[in-house]
Amino acid sequence: MKRILTGDRTTGKLHLGHYVGSLQNRVKLQDEYDTFIILADIQALTTHFEQPELINKGIYDVAIDNLSVGLDPNKVTIFLQSKISAIAELTVFYSMLVSVNSLRHNPTIKTEAKQYGYDDLSYGFLGYPVSQTADITFCNADLVPVGEDQIPHIELGRKIVRRFNDLYGNGRVIIKEPQALISETPRLIGMDGNSKMGKSLGNAIYLSDTVEEVNKKVKSAVTDKNRISVKDKGNPEICTISKYHKAFNHEEYNNICEMCKNASIGCVACKNDLSKKINQLLEPFRERRAYYEENIKEVRDIILTGSQKANMIGNETVDVIKKAMSIHI
Ligand code: TRP
Ligand code: SF4
């Protein structure tokens, strides 16, 4: 069975953007692939080192989000990054094979640095794509389902792996070159029309939102501002709601755009339709979430068991890598 590795920073609850970007693919592929889900608490530290208690809560938030969308703990391995010593060790070895400039020019690093207002980056933040390469390769993952913002990191990871194999492989492949699996759904914009949906921007619908929260957020979303009365013809191209219909109500998307353009649907009805669709999607998630929230000890056991398994695999990988590098006596 080929292997998947993917995961999330444990900085807080996951939203619909995470779902269409990666979680949906995780659920779909869990029967076909030996799936590993990383709760990236060390990577969370790179931006939230001043709030470690927030990261601690985030571990449970993110684990339950993953379980609630339908990842089966009997099939997938959910583990905590900070418990896997192989990840720390591989990060150090890989750090020799990557230039500071290539990290500084990484577009996702640049965007995030701007978003967090960093001008002088910490060593840990600048280097997190190297650590992410260790996340992916400690278990020799074949496939990494991620949103498109992660492409530069996967590319960097592939370069590191190639470099490693060239240098130390003696003609053999020591570490597998991972491949990104990018979601077909384009990145979701925020409810406020901001190009990014994000926690810090307050414009996200969370997987854990209630029916009322979803309704309220959809109701307040930005539509075609020129459409003042129901009789005005609308332009779905510039409307946030239409983009969400495309992602969550795909069958009716074309129809809705037509009705908007010829003013045969009002924005209130259009929004109600969307809320209904999103709530339909979230309903089964809410049921599973309620179960895990009531059985939090079970969540902890899932993470500990997963981490134990990941550690065994990681330690074997470190042995192979050290041997290839002649780091032994
Ligand atoms: N950087 C990813 C994000 O921000 C999270 C992540 C950490 C990850 N380690 C990973 C994703 C390994 C895929 C593979 O969403
Ligand atoms: Fe947007 Fe729907 Fe209103 Fe058109 S009808 S502007 S798609 S909310």
CSV table of C-alpha atoms and ligand atoms in Angstrom, one decimal:
chain,number,residue,atom,x,y,z
A,1,MET,CA,0.0,0.0,0.0
A,2,LYS,CA,1.4,3.4,-0.9
A,3,ARG,CA,1.6,6.0,1.8
A,4,ILE,CA,0.0,9.4,2.3
A,5,LEU,CA,1.3,12.0,4.7
A,6,THR,CA,-0.4,15.3,5.3
A,7,GLY,CA,-1.6,17.4,8.2
A,8,ASP,CA,-2.2,20.8,9.8
A,9,ARG,CA,-0.6,23.2,12.2
A,10,THR,CA,-2.3,23.1,15.5
A,11,THR,CA,-3.0,26.8,15.8
A,12,GLY,CA,-6.7,26.3,16.1
A,13,LYS,CA,-9.9,25.0,14.6
A,14,LEU,CA,-10.0,24.1,10.9
A,15,HIS,CA,-12.3,25.7,8.4
A,16,LEU,CA,-14.0,25.0,5.1
A,17,GLY,CA,-10.9,26.1,3.2
A,18,HIS,CA,-8.9,23.3,4.9
A,19,TYR,CA,-11.7,20.9,4.0
A,20,VAL,CA,-11.8,21.5,0.3
A,21,GLY,CA,-8.0,22.0,0.1
A,22,SER,CA,-7.0,18.7,1.8
A,23,LEU,CA,-9.4,17.0,4.3
A,24,GLN,CA,-11.8,15.9,1.6
A,25,ASN,CA,-9.0,14.1,-0.3
A,26,ARG,CA,-7.8,12.5,3.0
A,27,VAL,CA,-11.2,11.0,3.6
A,28,LYS,CA,-11.5,9.8,0.0
A,29,LEU,CA,-8.1,8.2,-0.1
A,30,GLN,CA,-7.9,6.6,3.4
A,31,ASP,CA,-8.9,3.1,2.1
A,32,GLU,CA,-6.5,3.2,-0.8
A,33,TYR,CA,-3.4,4.6,1.0
A,34,ASP,CA,-1.7,3.9,4.3
A,35,THR,CA,-2.6,7.4,5.7
A,36,PHE,CA,-0.6,9.4,8.2
A,37,ILE,CA,-2.0,12.7,9.6
A,38,ILE,CA,0.5,15.0,11.4
A,39,LEU,CA,-0.6,17.3,14.1
A,40,ALA,CA,2.1,19.9,13.4
A,41,ASP,CA,2.6,21.5,16.8
A,42,ILE,CA,6.3,22.3,16.2
A,43,GLN,CA,5.4,24.1,13.0
A,44,ALA,CA,2.7,25.9,15.0
A,45,LEU,CA,5.4,27.2,17.3
A,46,THR,CA,7.1,28.9,14.4
A,47,THR,CA,4.4,31.6,14.4
A,48,HIS,CA,2.8,31.0,17.9
A,49,PHE,CA,5.8,30.4,20.2
A,50,GLU,CA,4.5,33.1,22.5
A,51,GLN,CA,1.2,31.2,23.0
A,52,PRO,CA,2.2,27.6,23.6
A,53,GLU,CA,-1.0,27.0,25.6
A,54,LEU,CA,-3.0,27.9,22.5
A,55,ILE,CA,-1.1,25.2,20.5
A,56,ASN,CA,-1.8,22.7,23.2
A,57,LYS,CA,-5.6,23.2,22.8
A,58,GLY,CA,-5.1,23.3,19.1
A,59,ILE,CA,-3.8,19.7,19.1
A,60,TYR,CA,-7.2,18.5,20.3
A,61,ASP,CA,-9.1,20.9,18.0
A,62,VAL,CA,-7.3,19.7,14.9
A,63,ALA,CA,-7.4,16.0,15.9
A,64,ILE,CA,-11.2,16.2,16.4
A,65,ASP,CA,-11.6,18.2,13.2
A,66,ASN,CA,-9.9,15.4,11.3
A,67,LEU,CA,-11.9,12.7,13.0
A,68,SER,CA,-15.1,14.6,12.6
A,69,VAL,CA,-14.9,14.7,8.8
A,70,GLY,CA,-14.7,10.9,8.7
A,71,LEU,CA,-11.1,9.8,9.0
A,72,ASP,CA,-11.3,6.4,10.6
A,73,PRO,CA,-8.9,6.0,13.5
A,74,ASN,CA,-8.8,2.3,12.8
A,75,LYS,CA,-7.4,3.0,9.4
A,76,VAL,CA,-5.3,6.2,9.6
A,77,THR,CA,-2.4,7.1,11.9
A,78,ILE,CA,-2.9,10.4,13.6
A,79,PHE,CA,0.2,11.5,15.5
A,80,LEU,CA,1.9,14.5,17.2
A,81,GLN,CA,4.9,16.1,15.5
A,82,SER,CA,6.7,16.9,18.7
A,83,LYS,CA,6.7,13.3,19.8
A,84,ILE,CA,8.6,12.1,16.7
A,85,SER,CA,12.3,12.4,17.3
A,86,ALA,CA,13.1,11.3,13.8
A,87,ILE,CA,11.5,14.5,12.5
A,88,ALA,CA,13.9,16.7,14.6
A,89,GLU,CA,16.9,14.6,13.5
A,90,LEU,CA,16.1,14.6,9.8
A,91,THR,CA,15.5,18.4,9.9
A,92,VAL,CA,19.1,18.9,11.0
A,93,PHE,CA,20.5,16.6,8.3
A,94,TYR,CA,18.3,18.2,5.6
A,95,SER,CA,19.2,21.7,6.7
A,96,MET,CA,22.7,21.2,5.2
A,97,LEU,CA,21.2,20.6,1.8
A,98,VAL,CA,19.1,23.8,1.4
A,99,SER,CA,20.3,27.4,0.9
A,100,VAL,CA,19.0,30.3,3.0
A,101,ASN,CA,18.2,32.2,-0.2
A,102,SER,CA,15.9,29.4,-1.5
A,103,LEU,CA,14.0,29.7,1.7
A,104,ARG,CA,13.9,33.4,1.7
A,105,HIS,CA,12.5,33.3,-1.9
A,106,ASN,CA,9.8,30.7,-1.1
A,107,PRO,CA,6.5,32.4,-2.0
A,108,THR,CA,4.5,30.9,0.8
A,109,ILE,CA,7.1,32.0,3.4
A,110,LYS,CA,7.0,35.5,1.9
A,111,THR,CA,3.2,35.7,2.0
A,112,GLU,CA,3.0,34.4,5.6
A,113,ALA,CA,5.9,36.7,6.8
A,114,LYS,CA,3.9,39.6,5.4
A,115,GLN,CA,0.7,38.3,7.0
A,116,TYR,CA,2.3,38.0,10.4
A,117,GLY,CA,4.2,41.3,10.0
A,118,TYR,CA,7.7,39.8,10.3
A,119,ASP,CA,10.6,41.7,8.8
A,120,ASP,CA,13.5,39.9,10.4
A,121,LEU,CA,12.4,36.2,10.3
A,122,SER,CA,13.3,33.7,13.0
A,123,TYR,CA,15.5,30.8,12.0
A,124,GLY,CA,12.7,28.4,13.0
A,125,PHE,CA,10.1,30.2,10.8
A,126,LEU,CA,12.4,30.5,7.8
A,127,GLY,CA,13.3,26.9,8.1
A,128,TYR,CA,9.9,25.3,8.6
A,129,PRO,CA,9.8,24.0,5.0
A,130,VAL,CA,12.9,21.9,5.8
A,131,SER,CA,11.1,20.5,8.9
A,132,GLN,CA,8.1,19.9,6.8
A,133,THR,CA,10.3,17.8,4.5
A,134,ALA,CA,11.2,15.7,7.5
A,135,ASP,CA,7.5,15.4,8.3
A,136,ILE,CA,6.9,13.9,4.9
A,137,THR,CA,9.9,11.7,4.5
A,138,PHE,CA,10.3,10.2,7.9
A,139,CYS,CA,7.7,7.6,6.8
A,140,ASN,CA,8.7,7.7,3.1
A,141,ALA,CA,5.4,9.1,2.0
A,142,ASP,CA,4.4,8.8,-1.6
A,143,LEU,CA,1.6,11.4,-1.8
A,144,VAL,CA,0.9,14.6,0.1
A,145,PRO,CA,-2.7,16.0,-0.3
A,146,VAL,CA,-2.5,19.7,0.3
A,147,GLY,CA,-3.8,23.0,-0.9
A,148,GLU,CA,-2.0,24.9,-3.6
A,149,ASP,CA,-0.2,27.2,-1.1
A,150,GLN,CA,1.9,24.2,-0.1
A,151,ILE,CA,3.3,23.5,-3.5
A,152,PRO,CA,6.6,25.5,-2.9
A,153,HIS,CA,7.2,23.4,0.2
A,154,ILE,CA,6.7,20.1,-1.6
A,155,GLU,CA,8.9,21.3,-4.4
A,156,LEU,CA,11.6,22.2,-1.9
A,157,GLY,CA,11.2,18.8,-0.3
A,158,ARG,CA,11.6,17.0,-3.6
A,159,LYS,CA,14.8,18.9,-4.2
A,160,ILE,CA,16.2,18.0,-0.8
A,161,VAL,CA,15.4,14.4,-1.3
A,162,ARG,CA,17.0,14.3,-4.8
A,163,ARG,CA,20.1,16.0,-3.4
A,164,PHE,CA,20.2,13.6,-0.5
A,165,ASN,CA,19.9,10.5,-2.8
A,166,ASP,CA,22.5,11.9,-5.2
A,167,LEU,CA,25.0,12.7,-2.5
A,168,TYR,CA,24.6,9.6,-0.3
A,169,GLY,CA,22.7,7.0,-2.2
A,170,ASN,CA,25.5,5.6,-4.2
A,171,GLY,CA,23.1,5.1,-7.1
A,172,ARG,CA,20.3,3.9,-4.8
A,173,VAL,CA,17.2,5.7,-3.7
A,174,ILE,CA,17.4,6.1,0.1
A,175,ILE,CA,14.4,8.4,0.5
A,176,LYS,CA,11.4,8.5,-1.7
A,177,GLU,CA,10.5,11.6,-3.6
A,178,PRO,CA,7.1,12.7,-2.5
A,179,GLN,CA,4.4,14.0,-4.8
A,180,ALA,CA,1.8,16.7,-4.0
A,181,LEU,CA,-1.9,16.0,-4.6
A,182,ILE,CA,-3.5,19.3,-5.2
A,183,SER,CA,-7.3,19.7,-4.7
A,184,GLU,CA,-9.4,20.3,-7.7
A,185,THR,CA,-11.4,22.9,-5.9
A,186,PRO,CA,-9.7,26.3,-6.1
A,187,ARG,CA,-8.8,28.1,-2.9
A,188,LEU,CA,-11.8,29.4,-1.0
A,189,ILE,CA,-12.0,33.1,-0.5
A,190,GLY,CA,-13.1,34.6,2.8
A,191,MET,CA,-16.8,35.3,3.6
A,192,ASP,CA,-15.9,39.0,3.5
A,193,GLY,CA,-14.5,38.7,-0.1
A,194,ASN,CA,-10.9,38.8,1.2
A,195,SER,CA,-8.8,36.6,-1.0
A,196,LYS,CA,-7.8,34.4,1.9
A,197,MET,CA,-10.0,32.6,4.4
A,198,GLY,CA,-8.3,32.6,7.7
A,199,LYS,CA,-8.6,32.5,11.4
A,200,SER,CA,-6.8,35.8,11.9
A,201,LEU,CA,-9.0,37.5,9.4
A,202,GLY,CA,-12.3,36.5,11.1
A,203,ASN,CA,-13.9,35.5,7.8
A,204,ALA,CA,-14.0,31.7,7.9
A,205,ILE,CA,-16.7,29.1,8.4
A,206,TYR,CA,-15.4,26.5,10.7
A,207,LEU,CA,-16.1,22.8,10.5
A,208,SER,CA,-17.2,23.1,14.1
A,209,ASP,CA,-19.7,26.0,13.4
A,210,THR,CA,-23.3,25.4,14.4
A,211,VAL,CA,-26.3,25.8,12.0
A,212,GLU,CA,-26.9,29.3,13.4
A,213,GLU,CA,-23.3,30.3,13.0
A,214,VAL,CA,-23.2,29.1,9.4
A,215,ASN,CA,-26.5,30.9,8.6
A,216,LYS,CA,-25.2,34.1,10.2
A,217,LYS,CA,-21.9,34.1,8.4
A,218,VAL,CA,-23.5,33.4,5.0
A,219,LYS,CA,-26.1,36.1,5.5
A,220,SER,CA,-23.4,38.7,6.2
A,221,ALA,CA,-21.2,37.7,3.2
A,222,VAL,CA,-20.3,40.1,0.5
A,223,THR,CA,-22.3,39.8,-2.7
A,224,ASP,CA,-22.4,41.9,-5.9
A,225,LYS,CA,-22.5,45.3,-4.3
A,226,ASN,CA,-24.2,46.9,-7.3
A,227,ARG,CA,-27.2,44.6,-6.9
A,228,ILE,CA,-29.4,46.7,-4.7
A,229,SER,CA,-32.9,45.4,-5.5
A,230,VAL,CA,-34.0,41.9,-6.5
A,231,LYS,CA,-34.9,43.3,-9.9
A,232,ASP,CA,-31.3,44.3,-10.6
A,233,LYS,CA,-29.4,41.9,-12.7
A,234,GLY,CA,-26.4,40.5,-10.7
A,235,ASN,CA,-22.8,39.5,-11.6
A,236,PRO,CA,-21.9,36.2,-10.0
A,237,GLU,CA,-18.3,36.7,-11.0
A,238,ILE,CA,-17.8,39.3,-8.3
A,239,CYS,CA,-19.9,37.6,-5.7
A,240,THR,CA,-18.5,35.5,-2.8
A,241,ILE,CA,-21.6,33.4,-2.5
A,242,SER,CA,-21.4,32.2,-6.1
A,243,LYS,CA,-17.8,30.9,-5.5
A,244,TYR,CA,-19.1,28.9,-2.5
A,245,HIS,CA,-22.0,27.5,-4.6
A,246,LYS,CA,-19.3,26.4,-7.0
A,247,ALA,CA,-17.5,24.6,-4.2
A,248,PHE,CA,-20.4,23.2,-2.2
A,249,ASN,CA,-23.4,23.1,-4.6
A,250,HIS,CA,-21.6,22.2,-7.8
A,251,GLU,CA,-24.6,20.7,-9.6
A,252,GLU,CA,-26.6,23.9,-9.3
A,253,TYR,CA,-23.8,26.3,-9.8
A,254,ASN,CA,-24.4,27.1,-13.5
A,255,ASN,CA,-28.1,27.4,-12.9
A,256,ILE,CA,-27.6,29.8,-10.0
A,257,CYS,CA,-25.2,32.0,-12.1
A,258,GLU,CA,-27.8,32.2,-14.9
A,259,MET,CA,-30.6,33.1,-12.4
A,260,CYS,CA,-28.4,35.7,-10.8
A,261,LYS,CA,-27.6,37.3,-14.2
A,262,ASN,CA,-31.2,37.5,-15.3
A,263,ALA,CA,-32.5,38.5,-11.8
A,264,SER,CA,-34.7,35.5,-11.3
A,265,ILE,CA,-33.2,34.7,-7.9
A,266,GLY,CA,-32.7,37.1,-5.1
A,267,CYS,CA,-29.6,37.2,-2.9
A,268,VAL,CA,-31.5,36.2,0.2
A,269,ALA,CA,-32.8,33.0,-1.5
A,270,CYS,CA,-29.4,32.4,-3.0
A,271,LYS,CA,-27.7,32.7,0.4
A,272,ASN,CA,-30.3,30.4,2.0
A,273,ASP,CA,-29.7,27.8,-0.6
A,274,LEU,CA,-26.0,27.9,0.2
A,275,SER,CA,-26.4,27.8,3.9
A,276,LYS,CA,-28.6,24.7,3.5
A,277,LYS,CA,-25.9,23.0,1.4
A,278,ILE,CA,-23.1,23.8,3.8
A,279,ASN,CA,-25.2,22.6,6.8
A,280,GLN,CA,-26.0,19.4,5.0
A,281,LEU,CA,-22.3,18.8,4.5
A,282,LEU,CA,-21.5,19.6,8.2
A,283,GLU,CA,-24.3,17.6,9.8
A,284,PRO,CA,-22.5,14.3,9.9
A,285,PHE,CA,-19.3,16.0,11.0
A,286,ARG,CA,-21.3,17.5,14.0
A,287,GLU,CA,-22.4,14.1,15.1
A,288,ARG,CA,-19.0,12.6,15.1
A,289,ARG,CA,-17.6,15.7,16.8
A,290,ALA,CA,-20.1,15.4,19.6
A,291,TYR,CA,-19.0,11.8,20.2
A,292,TYR,CA,-15.3,12.7,20.3
A,293,GLU,CA,-15.8,15.7,22.5
A,294,GLU,CA,-17.5,13.5,25.0
A,295,ASN,CA,-14.8,10.9,24.8
A,296,ILE,CA,-11.7,13.1,24.8
A,297,LYS,CA,-9.6,10.4,26.4
A,298,GLU,CA,-10.2,8.3,23.3
A,299,VAL,CA,-8.8,11.1,21.2
A,300,ARG,CA,-5.7,11.3,23.4
A,301,ASP,CA,-5.3,7.5,23.0
A,302,ILE,CA,-5.6,7.8,19.3
A,303,ILE,CA,-2.8,10.4,19.2
A,304,LEU,CA,-0.6,8.5,21.6
A,305,THR,CA,-1.0,5.2,19.7
A,306,GLY,CA,-0.4,6.9,16.4
A,307,SER,CA,2.7,8.6,17.7
A,308,GLN,CA,4.1,5.3,18.9
A,309,LYS,CA,3.7,3.8,15.5
A,310,ALA,CA,5.1,6.8,13.7
A,311,ASN,CA,8.1,6.8,16.1
A,312,MET,CA,8.9,3.2,15.2
A,313,ILE,CA,8.9,3.9,11.5
A,314,GLY,CA,10.8,7.2,12.0
A,315,ASN,CA,13.6,5.5,14.0
A,316,GLU,CA,14.1,2.9,11.3
A,317,THR,CA,14.3,5.7,8.7
A,318,VAL,CA,16.9,7.6,10.8
A,319,ASP,CA,19.0,4.4,11.0
A,320,VAL,CA,18.9,4.0,7.2
A,321,ILE,CA,19.8,7.7,6.6
A,322,LYS,CA,22.6,7.8,9.1
A,323,LYS,CA,24.1,4.7,7.6
A,324,ALA,CA,23.9,6.2,4.1
A,325,MET,CA,25.7,9.3,5.4
A,326,SER,CA,28.3,7.2,7.3
A,327,ILE,CA,27.2,8.7,10.6
A,328,HIS,CA,28.0,5.8,12.8
A,329,ILE,CA,30.9,4.2,14.6
B,1,TRP,N1,2.2,23.6,6.4
B,1,TRP,C1,1.0,22.9,6.4
B,1,TRP,C2,-0.1,24.0,6.6
B,1,TRP,O1,0.2,25.1,6.9
B,1,TRP,C3,0.9,22.0,7.6
B,1,TRP,C4,1.9,20.8,7.6
B,1,TRP,C5,2.9,20.6,8.5
B,1,TRP,C6,1.9,19.8,6.6
B,1,TRP,N2,3.5,19.5,8.1
B,1,TRP,C7,3.0,19.0,6.9
B,1,TRP,C8,1.2,19.6,5.4
B,1,TRP,C9,3.4,17.9,6.2
B,1,TRP,C10,1.6,18.5,4.6
B,1,TRP,C11,2.7,17.6,5.0
B,1,TRP,O2,-1.3,23.7,6.3
B,2,SF4,FE1,-24.4,36.5,-5.4
B,2,SF4,FE2,-26.4,34.9,-5.5
B,2,SF4,FE3,-26.8,37.5,-5.1
B,2,SF4,FE4,-26.0,36.6,-7.5
B,2,SF4,S1,-27.9,36.1,-6.5
B,2,SF4,S2,-25.2,38.4,-6.4
B,2,SF4,S3,-24.7,34.9,-6.9
B,2,SF4,S4,-25.8,36.1,-3.7
